XYZ file of N, CA and C in Angstrom:
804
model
N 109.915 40.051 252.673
C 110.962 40.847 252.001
C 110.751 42.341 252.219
N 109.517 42.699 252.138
C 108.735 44.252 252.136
C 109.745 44.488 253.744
N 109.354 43.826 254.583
C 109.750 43.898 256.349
C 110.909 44.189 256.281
N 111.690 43.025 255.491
C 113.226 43.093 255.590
C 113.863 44.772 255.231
N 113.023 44.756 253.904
C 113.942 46.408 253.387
C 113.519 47.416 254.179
N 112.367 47.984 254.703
C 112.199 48.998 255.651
C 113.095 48.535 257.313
N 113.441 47.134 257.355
C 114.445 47.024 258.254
C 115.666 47.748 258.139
N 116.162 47.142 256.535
C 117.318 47.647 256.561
C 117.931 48.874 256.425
N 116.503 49.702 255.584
C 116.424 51.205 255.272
C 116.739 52.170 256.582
N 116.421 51.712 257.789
C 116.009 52.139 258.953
C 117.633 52.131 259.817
N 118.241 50.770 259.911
C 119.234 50.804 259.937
C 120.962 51.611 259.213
N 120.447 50.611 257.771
C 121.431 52.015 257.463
C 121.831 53.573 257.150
N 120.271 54.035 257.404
C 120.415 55.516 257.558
C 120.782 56.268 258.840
N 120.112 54.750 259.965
C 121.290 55.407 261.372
C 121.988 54.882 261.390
N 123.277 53.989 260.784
C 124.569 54.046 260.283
C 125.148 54.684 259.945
N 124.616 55.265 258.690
C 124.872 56.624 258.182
C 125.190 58.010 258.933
N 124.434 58.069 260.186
C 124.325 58.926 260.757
C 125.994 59.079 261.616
N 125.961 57.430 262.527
C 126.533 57.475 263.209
C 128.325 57.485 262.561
N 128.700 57.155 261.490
C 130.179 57.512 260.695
C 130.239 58.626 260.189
N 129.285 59.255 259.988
C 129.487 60.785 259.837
C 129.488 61.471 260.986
N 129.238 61.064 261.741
C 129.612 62.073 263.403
C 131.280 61.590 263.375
N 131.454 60.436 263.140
C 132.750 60.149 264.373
C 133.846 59.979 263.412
N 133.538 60.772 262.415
C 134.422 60.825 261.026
C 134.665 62.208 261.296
N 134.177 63.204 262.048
C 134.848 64.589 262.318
C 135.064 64.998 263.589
N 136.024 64.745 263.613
C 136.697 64.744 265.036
C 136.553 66.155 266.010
N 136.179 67.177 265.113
C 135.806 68.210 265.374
C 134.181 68.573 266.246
N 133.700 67.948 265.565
C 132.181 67.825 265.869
C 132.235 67.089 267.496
N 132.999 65.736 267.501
C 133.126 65.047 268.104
C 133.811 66.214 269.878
N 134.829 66.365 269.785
C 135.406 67.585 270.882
C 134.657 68.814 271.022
N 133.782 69.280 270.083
C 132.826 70.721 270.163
C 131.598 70.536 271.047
N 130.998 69.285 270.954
C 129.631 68.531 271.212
C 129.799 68.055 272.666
N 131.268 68.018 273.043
C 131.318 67.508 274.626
C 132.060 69.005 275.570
N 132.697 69.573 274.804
C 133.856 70.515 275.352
C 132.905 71.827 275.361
N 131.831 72.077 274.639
C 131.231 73.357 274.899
C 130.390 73.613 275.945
N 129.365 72.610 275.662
C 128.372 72.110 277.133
C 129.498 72.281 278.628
N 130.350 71.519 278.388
C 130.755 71.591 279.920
C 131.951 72.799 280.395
N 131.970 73.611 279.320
C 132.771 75.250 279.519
C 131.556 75.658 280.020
N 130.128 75.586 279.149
C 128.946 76.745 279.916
C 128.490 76.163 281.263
N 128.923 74.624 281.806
C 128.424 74.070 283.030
C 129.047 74.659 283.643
N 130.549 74.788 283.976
C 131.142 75.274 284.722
C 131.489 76.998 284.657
N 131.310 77.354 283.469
C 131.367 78.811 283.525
C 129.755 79.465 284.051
N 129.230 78.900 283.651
C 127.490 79.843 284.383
C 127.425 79.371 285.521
N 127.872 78.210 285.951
C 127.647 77.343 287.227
C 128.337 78.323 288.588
N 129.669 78.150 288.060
C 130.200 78.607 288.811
C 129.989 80.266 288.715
N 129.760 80.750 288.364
C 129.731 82.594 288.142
C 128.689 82.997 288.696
N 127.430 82.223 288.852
C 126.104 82.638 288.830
C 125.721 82.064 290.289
N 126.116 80.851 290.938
C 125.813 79.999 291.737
C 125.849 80.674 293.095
N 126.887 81.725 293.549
C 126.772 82.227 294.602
C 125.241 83.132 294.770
N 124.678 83.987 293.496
C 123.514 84.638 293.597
C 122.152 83.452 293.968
N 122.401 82.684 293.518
C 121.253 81.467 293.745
C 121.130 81.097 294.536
N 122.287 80.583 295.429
C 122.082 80.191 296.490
C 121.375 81.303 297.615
N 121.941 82.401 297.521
C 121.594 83.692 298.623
C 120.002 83.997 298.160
N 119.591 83.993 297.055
C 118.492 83.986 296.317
C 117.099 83.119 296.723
N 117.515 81.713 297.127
C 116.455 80.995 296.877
C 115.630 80.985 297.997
N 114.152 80.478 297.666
C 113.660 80.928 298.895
C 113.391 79.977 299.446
N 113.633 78.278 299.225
C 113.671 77.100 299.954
C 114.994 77.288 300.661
N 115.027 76.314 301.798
C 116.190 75.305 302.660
C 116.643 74.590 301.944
N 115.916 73.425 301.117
C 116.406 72.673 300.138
C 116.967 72.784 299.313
N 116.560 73.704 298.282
C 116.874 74.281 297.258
C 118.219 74.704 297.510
N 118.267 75.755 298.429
C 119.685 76.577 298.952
C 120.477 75.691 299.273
N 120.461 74.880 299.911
C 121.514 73.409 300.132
C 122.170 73.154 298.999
N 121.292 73.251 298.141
C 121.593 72.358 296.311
C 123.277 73.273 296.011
N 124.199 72.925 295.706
C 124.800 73.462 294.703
C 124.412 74.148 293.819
N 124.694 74.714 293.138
C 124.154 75.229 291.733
C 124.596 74.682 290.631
N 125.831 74.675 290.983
C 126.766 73.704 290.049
C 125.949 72.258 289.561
N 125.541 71.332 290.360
C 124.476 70.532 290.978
C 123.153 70.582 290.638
N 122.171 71.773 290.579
C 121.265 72.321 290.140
C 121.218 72.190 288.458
N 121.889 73.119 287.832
C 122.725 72.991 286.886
C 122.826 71.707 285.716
N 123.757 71.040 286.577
C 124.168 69.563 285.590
C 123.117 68.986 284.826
N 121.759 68.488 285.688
C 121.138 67.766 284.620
C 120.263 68.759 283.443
N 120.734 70.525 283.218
C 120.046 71.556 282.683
C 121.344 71.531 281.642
N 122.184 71.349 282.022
C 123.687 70.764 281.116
C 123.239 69.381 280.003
N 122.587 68.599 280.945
C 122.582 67.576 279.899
C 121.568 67.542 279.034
N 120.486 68.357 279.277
C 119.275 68.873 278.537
C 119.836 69.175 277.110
N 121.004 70.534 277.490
C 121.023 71.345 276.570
C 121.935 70.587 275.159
N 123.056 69.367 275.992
C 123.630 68.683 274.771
C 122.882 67.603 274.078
N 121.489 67.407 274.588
C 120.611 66.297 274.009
C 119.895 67.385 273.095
N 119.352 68.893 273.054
C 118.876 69.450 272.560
C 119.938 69.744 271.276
N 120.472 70.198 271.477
C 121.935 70.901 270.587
C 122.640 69.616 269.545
N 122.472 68.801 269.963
C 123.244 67.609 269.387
C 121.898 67.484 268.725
N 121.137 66.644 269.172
C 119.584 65.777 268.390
C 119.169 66.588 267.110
N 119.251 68.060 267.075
C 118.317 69.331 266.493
C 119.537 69.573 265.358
N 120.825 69.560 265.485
C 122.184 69.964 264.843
C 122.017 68.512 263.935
N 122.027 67.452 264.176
C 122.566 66.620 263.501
C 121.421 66.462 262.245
N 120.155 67.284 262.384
C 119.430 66.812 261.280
C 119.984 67.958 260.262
N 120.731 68.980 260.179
C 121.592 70.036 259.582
C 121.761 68.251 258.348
N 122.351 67.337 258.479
C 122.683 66.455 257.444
C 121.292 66.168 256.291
N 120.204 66.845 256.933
C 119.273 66.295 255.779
C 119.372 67.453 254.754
N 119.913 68.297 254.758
C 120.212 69.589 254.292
C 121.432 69.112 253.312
N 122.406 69.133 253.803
C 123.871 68.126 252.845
C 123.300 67.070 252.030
N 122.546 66.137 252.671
C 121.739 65.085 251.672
C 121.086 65.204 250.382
N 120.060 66.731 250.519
C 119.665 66.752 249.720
C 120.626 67.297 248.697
N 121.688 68.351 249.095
C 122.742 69.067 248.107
C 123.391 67.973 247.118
N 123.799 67.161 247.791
C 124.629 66.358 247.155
C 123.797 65.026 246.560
N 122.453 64.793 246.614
C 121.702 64.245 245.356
C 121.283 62.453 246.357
N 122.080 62.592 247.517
C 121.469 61.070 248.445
C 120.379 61.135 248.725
N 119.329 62.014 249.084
C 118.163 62.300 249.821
C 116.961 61.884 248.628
N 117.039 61.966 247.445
C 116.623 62.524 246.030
C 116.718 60.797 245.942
N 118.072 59.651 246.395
C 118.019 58.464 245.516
C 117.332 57.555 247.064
N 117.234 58.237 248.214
C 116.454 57.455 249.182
C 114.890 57.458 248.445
N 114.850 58.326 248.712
C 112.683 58.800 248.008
C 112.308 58.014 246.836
N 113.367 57.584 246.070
C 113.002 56.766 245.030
C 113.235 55.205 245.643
N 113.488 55.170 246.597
C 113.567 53.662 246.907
C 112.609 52.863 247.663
N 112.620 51.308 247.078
C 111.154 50.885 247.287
C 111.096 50.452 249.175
N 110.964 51.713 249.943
C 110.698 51.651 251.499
C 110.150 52.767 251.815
N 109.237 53.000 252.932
C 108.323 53.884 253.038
C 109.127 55.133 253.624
N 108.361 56.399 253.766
C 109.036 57.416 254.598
C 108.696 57.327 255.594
N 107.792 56.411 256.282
C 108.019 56.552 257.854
C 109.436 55.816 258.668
N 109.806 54.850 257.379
C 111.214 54.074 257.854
C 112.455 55.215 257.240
N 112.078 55.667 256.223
C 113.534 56.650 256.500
C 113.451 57.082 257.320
N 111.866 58.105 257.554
C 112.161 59.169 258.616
C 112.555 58.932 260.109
N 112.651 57.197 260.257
C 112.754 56.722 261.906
C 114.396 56.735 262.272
N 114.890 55.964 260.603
C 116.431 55.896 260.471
C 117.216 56.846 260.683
N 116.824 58.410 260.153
C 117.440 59.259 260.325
C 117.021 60.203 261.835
N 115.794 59.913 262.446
C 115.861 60.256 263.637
C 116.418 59.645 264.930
N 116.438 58.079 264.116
C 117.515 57.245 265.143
C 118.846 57.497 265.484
N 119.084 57.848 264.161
C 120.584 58.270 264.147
C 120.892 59.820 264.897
N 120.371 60.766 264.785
C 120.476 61.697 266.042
C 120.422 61.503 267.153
N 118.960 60.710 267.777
C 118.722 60.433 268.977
C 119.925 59.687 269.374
N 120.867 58.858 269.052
C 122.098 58.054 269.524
C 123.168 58.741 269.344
N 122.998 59.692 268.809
C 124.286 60.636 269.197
C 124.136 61.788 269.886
N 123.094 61.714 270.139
C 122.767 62.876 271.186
C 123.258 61.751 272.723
N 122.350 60.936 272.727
C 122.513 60.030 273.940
C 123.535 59.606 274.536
N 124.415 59.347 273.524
C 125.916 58.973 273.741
C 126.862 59.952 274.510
N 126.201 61.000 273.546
C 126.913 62.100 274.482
C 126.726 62.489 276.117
N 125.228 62.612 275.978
C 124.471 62.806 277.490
C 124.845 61.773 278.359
N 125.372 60.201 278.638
C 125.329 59.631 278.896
C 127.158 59.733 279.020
N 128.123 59.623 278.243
C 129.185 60.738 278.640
C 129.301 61.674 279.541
N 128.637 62.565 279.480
C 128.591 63.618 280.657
C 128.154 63.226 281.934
N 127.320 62.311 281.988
C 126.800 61.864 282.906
C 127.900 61.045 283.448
N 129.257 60.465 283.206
C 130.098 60.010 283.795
C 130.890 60.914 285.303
N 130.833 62.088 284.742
C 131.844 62.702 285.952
C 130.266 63.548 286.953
N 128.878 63.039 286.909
C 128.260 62.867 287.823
C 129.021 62.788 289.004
N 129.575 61.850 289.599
C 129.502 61.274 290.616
C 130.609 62.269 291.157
N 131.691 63.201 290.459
C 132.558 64.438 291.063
C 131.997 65.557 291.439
N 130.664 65.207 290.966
C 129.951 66.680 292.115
C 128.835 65.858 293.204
N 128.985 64.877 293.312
C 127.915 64.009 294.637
C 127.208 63.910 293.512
N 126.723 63.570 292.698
C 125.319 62.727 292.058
C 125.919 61.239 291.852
N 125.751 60.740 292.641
C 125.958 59.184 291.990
C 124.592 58.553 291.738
N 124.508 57.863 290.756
C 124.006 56.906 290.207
C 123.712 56.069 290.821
N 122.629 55.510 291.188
C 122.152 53.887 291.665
C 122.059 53.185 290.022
N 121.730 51.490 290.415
C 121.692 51.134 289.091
C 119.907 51.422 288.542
N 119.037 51.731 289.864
C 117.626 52.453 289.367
C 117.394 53.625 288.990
N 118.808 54.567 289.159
C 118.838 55.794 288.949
C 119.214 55.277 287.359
N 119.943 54.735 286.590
C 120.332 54.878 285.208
C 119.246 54.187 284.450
N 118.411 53.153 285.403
C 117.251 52.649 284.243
C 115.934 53.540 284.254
N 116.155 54.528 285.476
C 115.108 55.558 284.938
C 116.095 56.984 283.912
N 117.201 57.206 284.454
C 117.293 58.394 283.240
C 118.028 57.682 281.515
N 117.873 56.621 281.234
C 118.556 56.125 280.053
C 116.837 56.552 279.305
N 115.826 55.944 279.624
C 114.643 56.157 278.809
C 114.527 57.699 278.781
N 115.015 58.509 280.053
C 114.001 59.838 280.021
C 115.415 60.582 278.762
N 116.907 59.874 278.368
C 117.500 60.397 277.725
C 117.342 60.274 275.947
N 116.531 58.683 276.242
C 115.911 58.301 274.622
C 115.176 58.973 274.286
N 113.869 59.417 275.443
C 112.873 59.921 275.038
C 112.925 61.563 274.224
N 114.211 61.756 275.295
C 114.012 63.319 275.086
C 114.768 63.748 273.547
N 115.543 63.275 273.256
C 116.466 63.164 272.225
C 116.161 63.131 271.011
N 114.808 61.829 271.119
C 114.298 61.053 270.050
C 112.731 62.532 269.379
N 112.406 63.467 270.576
C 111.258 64.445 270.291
C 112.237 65.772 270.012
N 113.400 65.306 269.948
C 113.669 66.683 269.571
C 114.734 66.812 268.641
N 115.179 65.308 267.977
C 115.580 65.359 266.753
C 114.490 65.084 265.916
N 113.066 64.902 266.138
C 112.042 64.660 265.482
C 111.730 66.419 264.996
N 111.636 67.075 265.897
C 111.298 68.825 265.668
C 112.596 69.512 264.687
N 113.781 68.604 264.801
C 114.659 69.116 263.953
C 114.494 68.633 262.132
N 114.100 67.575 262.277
C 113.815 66.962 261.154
C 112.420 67.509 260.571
N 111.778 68.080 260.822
C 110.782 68.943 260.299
C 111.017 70.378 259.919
N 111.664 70.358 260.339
C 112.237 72.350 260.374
C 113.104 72.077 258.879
N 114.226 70.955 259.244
C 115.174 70.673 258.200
C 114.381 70.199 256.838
N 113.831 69.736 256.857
C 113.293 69.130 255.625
C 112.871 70.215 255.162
N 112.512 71.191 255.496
C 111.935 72.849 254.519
C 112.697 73.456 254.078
N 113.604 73.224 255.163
C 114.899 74.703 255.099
C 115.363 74.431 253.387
N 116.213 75.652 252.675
C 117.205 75.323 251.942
C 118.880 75.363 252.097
N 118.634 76.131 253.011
C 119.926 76.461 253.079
C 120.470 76.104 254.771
N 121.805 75.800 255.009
C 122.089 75.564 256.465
C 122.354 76.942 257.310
N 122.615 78.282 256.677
C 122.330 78.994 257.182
C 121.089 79.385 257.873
N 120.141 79.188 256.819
C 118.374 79.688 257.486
C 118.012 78.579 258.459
N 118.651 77.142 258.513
C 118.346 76.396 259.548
C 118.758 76.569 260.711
N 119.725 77.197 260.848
C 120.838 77.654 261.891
C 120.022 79.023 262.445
N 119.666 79.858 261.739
C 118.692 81.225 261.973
C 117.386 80.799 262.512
N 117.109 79.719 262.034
C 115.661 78.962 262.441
C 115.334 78.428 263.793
N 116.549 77.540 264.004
C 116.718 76.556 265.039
C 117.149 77.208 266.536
N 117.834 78.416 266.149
C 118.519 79.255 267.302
C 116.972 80.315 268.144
N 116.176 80.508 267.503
C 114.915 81.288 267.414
C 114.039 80.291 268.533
N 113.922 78.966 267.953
C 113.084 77.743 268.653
C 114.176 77.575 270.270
N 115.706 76.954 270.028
C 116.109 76.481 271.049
C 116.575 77.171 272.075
N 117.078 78.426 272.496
C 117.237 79.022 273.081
C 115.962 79.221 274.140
N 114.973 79.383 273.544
C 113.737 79.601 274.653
C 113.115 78.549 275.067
N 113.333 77.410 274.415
C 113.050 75.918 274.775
C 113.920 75.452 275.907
N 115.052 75.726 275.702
C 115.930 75.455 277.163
C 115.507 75.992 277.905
N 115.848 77.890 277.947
C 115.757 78.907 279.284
C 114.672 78.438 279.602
N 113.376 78.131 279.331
C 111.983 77.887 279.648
C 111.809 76.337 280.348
N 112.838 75.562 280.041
C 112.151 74.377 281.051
C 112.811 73.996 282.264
N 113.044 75.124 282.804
C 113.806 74.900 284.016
C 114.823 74.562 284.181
N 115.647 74.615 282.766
C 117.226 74.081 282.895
C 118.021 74.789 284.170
N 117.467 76.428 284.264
C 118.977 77.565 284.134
C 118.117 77.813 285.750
N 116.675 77.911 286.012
C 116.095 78.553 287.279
C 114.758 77.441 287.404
N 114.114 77.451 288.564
C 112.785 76.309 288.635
C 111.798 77.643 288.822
N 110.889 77.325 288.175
C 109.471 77.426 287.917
C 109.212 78.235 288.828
N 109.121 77.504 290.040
C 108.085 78.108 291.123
C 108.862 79.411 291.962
N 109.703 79.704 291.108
C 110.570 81.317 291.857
C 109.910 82.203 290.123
N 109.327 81.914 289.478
C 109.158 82.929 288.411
C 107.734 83.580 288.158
N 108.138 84.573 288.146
C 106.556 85.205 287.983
C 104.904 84.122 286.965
N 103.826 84.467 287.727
C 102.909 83.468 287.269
C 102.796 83.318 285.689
N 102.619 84.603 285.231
C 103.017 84.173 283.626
C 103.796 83.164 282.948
N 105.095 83.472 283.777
C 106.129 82.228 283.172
C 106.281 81.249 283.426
N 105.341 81.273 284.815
C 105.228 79.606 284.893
C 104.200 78.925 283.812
N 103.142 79.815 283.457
C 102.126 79.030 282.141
C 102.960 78.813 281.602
N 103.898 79.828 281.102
C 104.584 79.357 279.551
C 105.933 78.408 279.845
N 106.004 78.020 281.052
C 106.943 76.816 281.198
C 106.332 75.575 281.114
N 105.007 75.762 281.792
C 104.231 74.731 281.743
C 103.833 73.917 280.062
N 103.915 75.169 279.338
C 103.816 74.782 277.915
C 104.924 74.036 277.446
N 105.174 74.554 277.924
C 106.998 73.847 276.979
C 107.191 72.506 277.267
N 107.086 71.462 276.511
C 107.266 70.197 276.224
C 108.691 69.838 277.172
N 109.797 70.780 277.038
C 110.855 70.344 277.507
C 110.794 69.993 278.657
N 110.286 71.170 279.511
C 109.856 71.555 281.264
C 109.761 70.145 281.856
N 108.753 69.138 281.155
C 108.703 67.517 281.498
C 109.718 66.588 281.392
N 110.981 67.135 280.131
C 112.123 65.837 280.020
C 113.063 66.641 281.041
N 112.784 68.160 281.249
C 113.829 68.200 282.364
C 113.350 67.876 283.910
N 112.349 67.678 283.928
C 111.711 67.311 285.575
C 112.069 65.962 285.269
N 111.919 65.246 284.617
C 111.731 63.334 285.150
C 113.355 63.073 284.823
N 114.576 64.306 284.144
C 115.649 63.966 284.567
C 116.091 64.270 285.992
N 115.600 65.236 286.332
C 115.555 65.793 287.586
C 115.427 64.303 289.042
N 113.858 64.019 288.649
C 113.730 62.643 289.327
C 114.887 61.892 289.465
N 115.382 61.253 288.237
C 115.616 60.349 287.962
C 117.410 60.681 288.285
N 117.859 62.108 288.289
C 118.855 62.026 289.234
C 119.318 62.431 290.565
N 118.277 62.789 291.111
C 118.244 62.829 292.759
C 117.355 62.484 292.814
N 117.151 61.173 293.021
C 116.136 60.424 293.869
C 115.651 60.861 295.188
N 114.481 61.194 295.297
C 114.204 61.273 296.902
C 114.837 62.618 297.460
N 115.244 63.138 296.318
C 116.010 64.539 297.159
C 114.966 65.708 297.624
N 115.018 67.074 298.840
C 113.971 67.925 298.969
C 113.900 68.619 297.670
N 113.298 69.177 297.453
C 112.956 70.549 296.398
C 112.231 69.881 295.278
N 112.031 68.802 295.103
C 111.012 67.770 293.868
C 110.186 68.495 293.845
N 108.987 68.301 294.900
C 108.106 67.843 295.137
C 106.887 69.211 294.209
N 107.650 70.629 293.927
C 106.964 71.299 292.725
C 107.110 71.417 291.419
N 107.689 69.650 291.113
C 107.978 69.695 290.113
C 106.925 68.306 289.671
N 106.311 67.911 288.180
C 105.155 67.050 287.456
C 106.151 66.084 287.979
N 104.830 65.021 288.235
C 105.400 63.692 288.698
C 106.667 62.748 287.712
N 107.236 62.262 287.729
C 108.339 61.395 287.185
C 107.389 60.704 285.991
N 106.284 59.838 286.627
C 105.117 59.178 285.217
C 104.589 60.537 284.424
N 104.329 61.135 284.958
C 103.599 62.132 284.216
C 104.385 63.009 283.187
N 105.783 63.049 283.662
C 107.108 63.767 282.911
C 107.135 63.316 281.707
N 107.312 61.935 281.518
C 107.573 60.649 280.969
C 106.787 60.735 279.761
N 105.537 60.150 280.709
C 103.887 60.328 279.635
C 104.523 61.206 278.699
N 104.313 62.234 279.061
C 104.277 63.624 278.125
C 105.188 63.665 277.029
N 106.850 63.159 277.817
C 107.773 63.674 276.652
C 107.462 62.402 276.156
N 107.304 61.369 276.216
C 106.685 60.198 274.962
C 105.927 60.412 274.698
N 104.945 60.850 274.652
C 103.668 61.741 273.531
C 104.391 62.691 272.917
N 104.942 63.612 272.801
C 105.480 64.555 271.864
C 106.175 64.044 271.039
N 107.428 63.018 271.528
C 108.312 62.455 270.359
C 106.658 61.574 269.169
N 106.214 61.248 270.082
C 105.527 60.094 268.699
C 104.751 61.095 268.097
N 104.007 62.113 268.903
C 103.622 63.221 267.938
C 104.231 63.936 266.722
N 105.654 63.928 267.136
C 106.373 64.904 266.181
C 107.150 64.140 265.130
N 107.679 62.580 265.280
C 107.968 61.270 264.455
C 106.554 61.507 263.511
N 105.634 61.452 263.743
C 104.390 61.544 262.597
C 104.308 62.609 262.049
N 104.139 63.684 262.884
C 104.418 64.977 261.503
C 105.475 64.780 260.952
N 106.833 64.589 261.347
C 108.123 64.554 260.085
C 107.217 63.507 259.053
N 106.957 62.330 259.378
C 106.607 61.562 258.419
C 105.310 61.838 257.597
N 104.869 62.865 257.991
C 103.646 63.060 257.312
C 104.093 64.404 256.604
N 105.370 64.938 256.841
C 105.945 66.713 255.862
C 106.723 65.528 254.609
N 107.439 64.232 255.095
C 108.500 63.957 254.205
C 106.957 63.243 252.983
N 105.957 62.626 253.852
C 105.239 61.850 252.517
C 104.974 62.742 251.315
N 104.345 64.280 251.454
C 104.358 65.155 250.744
C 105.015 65.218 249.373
N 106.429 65.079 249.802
C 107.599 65.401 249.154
C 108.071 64.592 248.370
N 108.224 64.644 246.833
C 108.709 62.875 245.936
C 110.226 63.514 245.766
N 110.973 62.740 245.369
C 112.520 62.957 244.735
C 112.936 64.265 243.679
N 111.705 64.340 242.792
C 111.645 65.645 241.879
C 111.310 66.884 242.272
N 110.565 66.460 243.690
C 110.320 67.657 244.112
C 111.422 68.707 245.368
N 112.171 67.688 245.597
C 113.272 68.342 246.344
C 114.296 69.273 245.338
N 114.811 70.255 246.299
C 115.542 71.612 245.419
C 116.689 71.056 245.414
């Protein structure tokens, strides 16, 4: 019975998740329509300097536009996963968060439910975008989608985990919004979404190297040009992988170890 209710706890809080996305239709058109104004507006504006710029053959071949896309799909798995925990914030206002904590299931099963429920609406989306792939030459093999579907769980699932820690402090959705903009902005520019690594001064390559992201955007990288030139200075596809699945389970345990802290009386 114990099994059953942290089953079901787990479930219907990413239920929860997922009718409150697709109950605002707004959210729903903002979350697909913004990402792909900045794909094609930076893509295209910026792409002629890059190309004249780069100092590979390969590289310079690349589109930018092309270059680009899977730094596009980064940014709506980041933006979506990190935004949607903004609801643990509403939860607590309105007194749901306060009658979960009193219920007999642990916080590592809320805290999975409600990171499930981001990570699948982040994914959904990324996996959306990933449809009109194939109008700029990226097509898909069916080994190309069973390697980027995990590297899209993975990445989703560590970075609605970092949102759900931030959120659970915050009080207000303003200071989360002030908070979150501080973290994500340099988490993108930094993992090679917008430029690669090995054109940036040595400093910034350490501090790309740091960045957790730098790995979910290389093994998307892999995983959508297979076999293409210009890889090959980028962490191996396993090693990408490794990494961003160590961070999500790293950062799933700290949320669950900020929410154990916390009883029902003690939320504001």
């Amino acid at each position: 019975m114990g099994k059953n209710n942290e089953i079901l706890a787990v479930l219907s809080l990413w239920w929860r998740e997922m009718k409150r996305f697709y109950r605002q239709p707004s959210r729903v058109v903002g979350a697909l329509a913004s990402p792909l104004l900045f794909w094609v507006l930076i893509g295209s504006g910026i792409g002629t300097s890059f190309r004249a710029s780069s100092a590979t053959g390969a590289r310079a071949a690349q589109n930018y536009l092309e270059y680009f896309f899977p730094g596009t799909i980064l940014m709506i798995l980041l933006f979506t996963a990190i935004f949607s925990t903004i609801s643990l914030i509403e939860d607590r206002r309105e007194g749901f968060m306060q009658s979960v904590l009193v219920a007999p299931v642990s916080r590592g099963s809320m805290v999975l439910g409600k990171i499930l429920g981001g990570t699948s609406l982040a994914v959904a989306q990324g996996v959306l975008f990933l449809l009109i792939a194939p109008f700029i030459g990226v097509r898909l093999s069916l080994g190309g989608w069973l390697e980027v579907f995990p590297v899209l769980v993975l990445t989703a699932f560590s970075m609605t985990g970092l949102g759900f820690i931030i959120a659970w402090r915050m009080q207000s959705i303003q200071g989360f919004h002030a908070i979150m903009n501080l973290f994500l902005m340099p988490l993108w520019l930094l993992s090679g979404a917008l430029f690669p690594a090995d054109g940036a001064p040595v400093w910034l390559q350490f501090v790309m190297k740091l960045n957790p992201l730098t790995y979910g955007m290389a093994a998307l990288r892999y995983s959508l040009y297979q076999g293409a030139p210009g890889l090959g200075s980028l962490p191996s596809y396993g090693v990408s992988v490794a990494i961003t699945a160590g961070f999500g389970v790293l950062l799933y345990a700290a949320a669950t170890l900020a929410a154990s802290k916390r009883t029902a009386e003690s939320l504001p």
